[in-house]
CSV table of N, CA and C in Angstrom, one decimal:
chain,number,residue,atom,x,y,z
A,1,UNK,N,0.8,-1.2,0.0
A,1,UNK,CA,0.0,0.0,0.0
A,1,UNK,C,0.9,1.2,0.0
A,2,UNK,N,0.6,2.2,-0.9
A,2,UNK,CA,1.4,3.4,-1.0
A,2,UNK,C,0.9,4.4,0.0
A,3,UNK,N,1.8,5.0,0.8
A,3,UNK,CA,1.3,6.1,1.7
A,3,UNK,C,0.8,7.3,1.0
A,4,UNK,N,0.0,8.1,1.7
A,4,UNK,CA,-0.6,9.3,1.1
A,4,UNK,C,0.5,10.2,0.6
A,5,UNK,N,0.3,10.9,-0.4
A,5,UNK,CA,1.3,11.9,-0.9
A,5,UNK,C,1.9,11.5,-2.2
A,6,UNK,N,3.1,12.0,-2.5
A,6,UNK,CA,3.7,11.7,-3.8
A,6,UNK,C,4.5,10.4,-3.8
A,7,UNK,N,4.6,9.8,-5.0
A,7,UNK,CA,5.4,8.6,-5.1
A,7,UNK,C,6.8,8.9,-5.1
A,8,UNK,N,7.7,8.0,-4.9
A,8,UNK,CA,9.2,8.3,-5.0
A,8,UNK,C,9.5,8.8,-6.4
A,9,UNK,N,8.9,8.3,-7.4
A,9,UNK,CA,9.2,8.7,-8.8
A,9,UNK,C,8.8,10.2,-8.9
A,10,UNK,N,7.6,10.6,-8.4
A,10,UNK,CA,7.1,11.9,-8.5
A,10,UNK,C,8.1,12.9,-7.7
A,11,UNK,N,8.6,12.4,-6.6
A,11,UNK,CA,9.5,13.3,-5.8
A,11,UNK,C,10.8,13.4,-6.6
A,12,UNK,N,11.3,12.4,-7.2
A,12,UNK,CA,12.5,12.5,-8.0
A,12,UNK,C,12.4,13.5,-9.1
A,13,UNK,N,11.2,13.5,-9.8
A,13,UNK,CA,10.9,14.4,-10.8
A,13,UNK,C,10.9,15.9,-10.3
A,14,UNK,N,10.2,16.1,-9.2
A,14,UNK,CA,10.2,17.4,-8.5
A,14,UNK,C,11.6,17.9,-8.3
A,15,UNK,N,12.5,17.0,-7.7
A,15,UNK,CA,13.8,17.4,-7.4
A,15,UNK,C,14.6,17.8,-8.6
A,16,UNK,N,14.4,17.0,-9.7
A,16,UNK,CA,15.1,17.2,-10.9
A,16,UNK,C,14.8,18.6,-11.5
A,17,UNK,N,13.5,18.8,-11.7
A,17,UNK,CA,13.0,20.1,-12.3
A,17,UNK,C,13.2,21.3,-11.3
A,18,UNK,N,12.9,21.1,-10.1
A,18,UNK,CA,13.1,22.1,-9.1
A,18,UNK,C,14.5,22.5,-8.9
A,19,UNK,N,15.4,21.6,-8.9
A,19,UNK,CA,16.8,21.9,-8.7
A,19,UNK,C,17.3,22.7,-9.9
A,20,UNK,N,16.9,22.3,-11.1
A,20,UNK,CA,17.4,23.1,-12.3
A,20,UNK,C,16.8,24.5,-12.3
A,21,UNK,N,15.5,24.6,-12.0
A,21,UNK,CA,14.9,25.9,-12.0
A,21,UNK,C,15.4,26.9,-10.9
A,22,UNK,N,15.7,26.3,-9.8
A,22,UNK,CA,16.0,27.1,-8.6
A,22,UNK,C,17.5,27.2,-8.2
A,23,UNK,N,18.3,26.7,-9.1
A,23,UNK,CA,19.8,26.6,-8.8
A,23,UNK,C,20.4,27.9,-8.4
A,24,UNK,N,20.0,29.0,-8.9
A,24,UNK,CA,20.5,30.3,-8.6
A,24,UNK,C,19.5,31.3,-7.9
A,25,UNK,N,18.4,30.7,-7.5
A,25,UNK,CA,17.4,31.5,-6.9
A,25,UNK,C,17.7,31.9,-5.5
A,26,UNK,N,17.2,33.1,-5.0
A,26,UNK,CA,17.4,33.4,-3.6
A,26,UNK,C,16.6,32.5,-2.7
A,27,UNK,N,17.0,32.4,-1.5
A,27,UNK,CA,16.4,31.5,-0.5
A,27,UNK,C,14.9,31.8,-0.4
A,28,UNK,N,14.5,33.0,-0.4
A,28,UNK,CA,13.0,33.3,-0.3
A,28,UNK,C,12.2,32.6,-1.4
A,29,UNK,N,12.8,32.7,-2.6
A,29,UNK,CA,12.1,32.1,-3.8
A,29,UNK,C,12.0,30.5,-3.6
A,30,UNK,N,13.1,29.9,-3.1
A,30,UNK,CA,13.1,28.5,-2.9
A,30,UNK,C,12.1,28.1,-1.9
A,31,UNK,N,12.0,28.9,-0.8
A,31,UNK,CA,11.0,28.6,0.3
A,31,UNK,C,9.6,28.7,-0.3
A,32,UNK,N,9.3,29.8,-1.1
A,32,UNK,CA,8.0,30.0,-1.7
A,32,UNK,C,7.7,28.8,-2.6
A,33,UNK,N,8.6,28.3,-3.4
A,33,UNK,CA,8.4,27.1,-4.2
A,33,UNK,C,8.1,25.9,-3.4
A,34,UNK,N,8.9,25.7,-2.3
A,34,UNK,CA,8.6,24.5,-1.5
A,34,UNK,C,7.3,24.6,-0.8
A,35,UNK,N,6.9,25.7,-0.3
A,35,UNK,CA,5.6,25.8,0.3
A,35,UNK,C,4.4,25.6,-0.7
A,36,UNK,N,4.6,26.2,-1.9
A,36,UNK,CA,3.6,26.0,-2.9
A,36,UNK,C,3.5,24.5,-3.4
A,37,UNK,N,4.7,23.9,-3.5
A,37,UNK,CA,4.8,22.5,-4.0
A,37,UNK,C,4.3,21.5,-3.0
A,38,UNK,N,4.6,21.7,-1.7
A,38,UNK,CA,4.3,20.7,-0.7
A,38,UNK,C,3.1,21.1,0.2
A,39,UNK,N,2.6,22.3,0.1
A,39,UNK,CA,1.5,22.7,0.9
A,39,UNK,C,1.6,22.5,2.4
A,40,UNK,N,0.7,21.9,3.0
A,40,UNK,CA,0.7,21.7,4.5
A,40,UNK,C,1.8,20.7,4.9
A,41,UNK,N,2.3,20.0,4.0
A,41,UNK,CA,3.4,19.0,4.3
A,41,UNK,C,4.8,19.7,4.4
A,42,UNK,N,4.8,21.0,4.0
A,42,UNK,CA,6.1,21.8,4.0
A,42,UNK,C,6.4,22.1,5.5
A,43,UNK,N,7.7,21.8,5.9
A,43,UNK,CA,8.1,22.1,7.2
A,43,UNK,C,9.6,22.4,7.2
A,44,UNK,N,10.1,23.1,8.1
A,44,UNK,CA,11.5,23.4,8.3
A,44,UNK,C,11.9,22.9,9.7
A,45,UNK,N,13.0,22.2,9.7
A,45,UNK,CA,13.5,21.8,11.0
A,45,UNK,C,15.0,22.3,11.1
A,46,UNK,N,15.4,22.6,12.3
A,46,UNK,CA,16.8,23.0,12.5
A,46,UNK,C,17.1,22.9,14.0
A,47,UNK,N,18.4,22.9,14.3
A,47,UNK,CA,18.8,22.9,15.7
A,47,UNK,C,18.6,24.3,16.2
A,48,UNK,N,18.6,24.5,17.5
A,48,UNK,CA,18.4,25.9,18.1
A,48,UNK,C,19.7,26.7,17.8
A,49,UNK,N,20.8,26.1,17.5
A,49,UNK,CA,22.0,26.8,17.3
A,49,UNK,C,22.0,27.5,15.9
A,50,UNK,N,21.1,27.1,15.0
A,50,UNK,CA,21.1,27.6,13.7
A,50,UNK,C,19.6,27.9,13.3
A,51,UNK,N,19.1,29.0,13.7
A,51,UNK,CA,17.7,29.3,13.5
A,51,UNK,C,17.5,30.3,12.3
A,52,UNK,N,18.5,30.6,11.6
A,52,UNK,CA,18.4,31.5,10.4
A,52,UNK,C,17.4,31.0,9.4
A,53,UNK,N,17.5,29.8,9.0
A,53,UNK,CA,16.6,29.3,8.0
A,53,UNK,C,15.1,29.2,8.5
A,54,UNK,N,14.9,28.8,9.7
A,54,UNK,CA,13.6,28.8,10.3
A,54,UNK,C,13.0,30.2,10.4
A,55,UNK,N,13.8,31.2,10.8
A,55,UNK,CA,13.3,32.5,10.8
A,55,UNK,C,13.0,33.0,9.4
A,56,UNK,N,13.8,32.8,8.4
A,56,UNK,CA,13.5,33.2,7.1
A,56,UNK,C,12.3,32.5,6.5
A,57,UNK,N,12.1,31.3,6.8
A,57,UNK,CA,10.9,30.5,6.3
A,57,UNK,C,9.7,31.1,7.0
A,58,UNK,N,9.8,31.5,8.3
A,58,UNK,CA,8.6,32.0,9.0
A,58,UNK,C,8.2,33.4,8.5
A,59,UNK,N,9.1,34.1,7.9
A,59,UNK,CA,8.8,35.4,7.3
A,59,UNK,C,8.2,35.3,5.9
A,60,UNK,N,8.7,34.3,5.2
A,60,UNK,CA,8.2,34.0,3.8
A,60,UNK,C,6.8,33.3,3.8
A,61,UNK,N,6.7,32.3,4.7
A,61,UNK,CA,5.5,31.5,4.8
A,61,UNK,C,5.1,31.5,6.3
A,62,UNK,N,4.4,32.5,6.8
A,62,UNK,CA,4.0,32.6,8.2
A,62,UNK,C,3.1,31.4,8.6
A,63,UNK,N,3.3,30.9,9.8
A,63,UNK,CA,2.5,29.8,10.2
A,63,UNK,C,3.0,28.5,10.0
């Protein structure tokens, strides 16, 4: 039984196209793409010693 969400093949396709399209994009654009692509499944994790990415993501995609 396949879990809910995208198949491994679909995820590989996303990585392939997304990586090429976003190779030189600023972090904010990449975060916007990830939030639009993954919706409510989008999340950011980090250690408390490095909260810069979590802060940036919270400004681009509040909540």
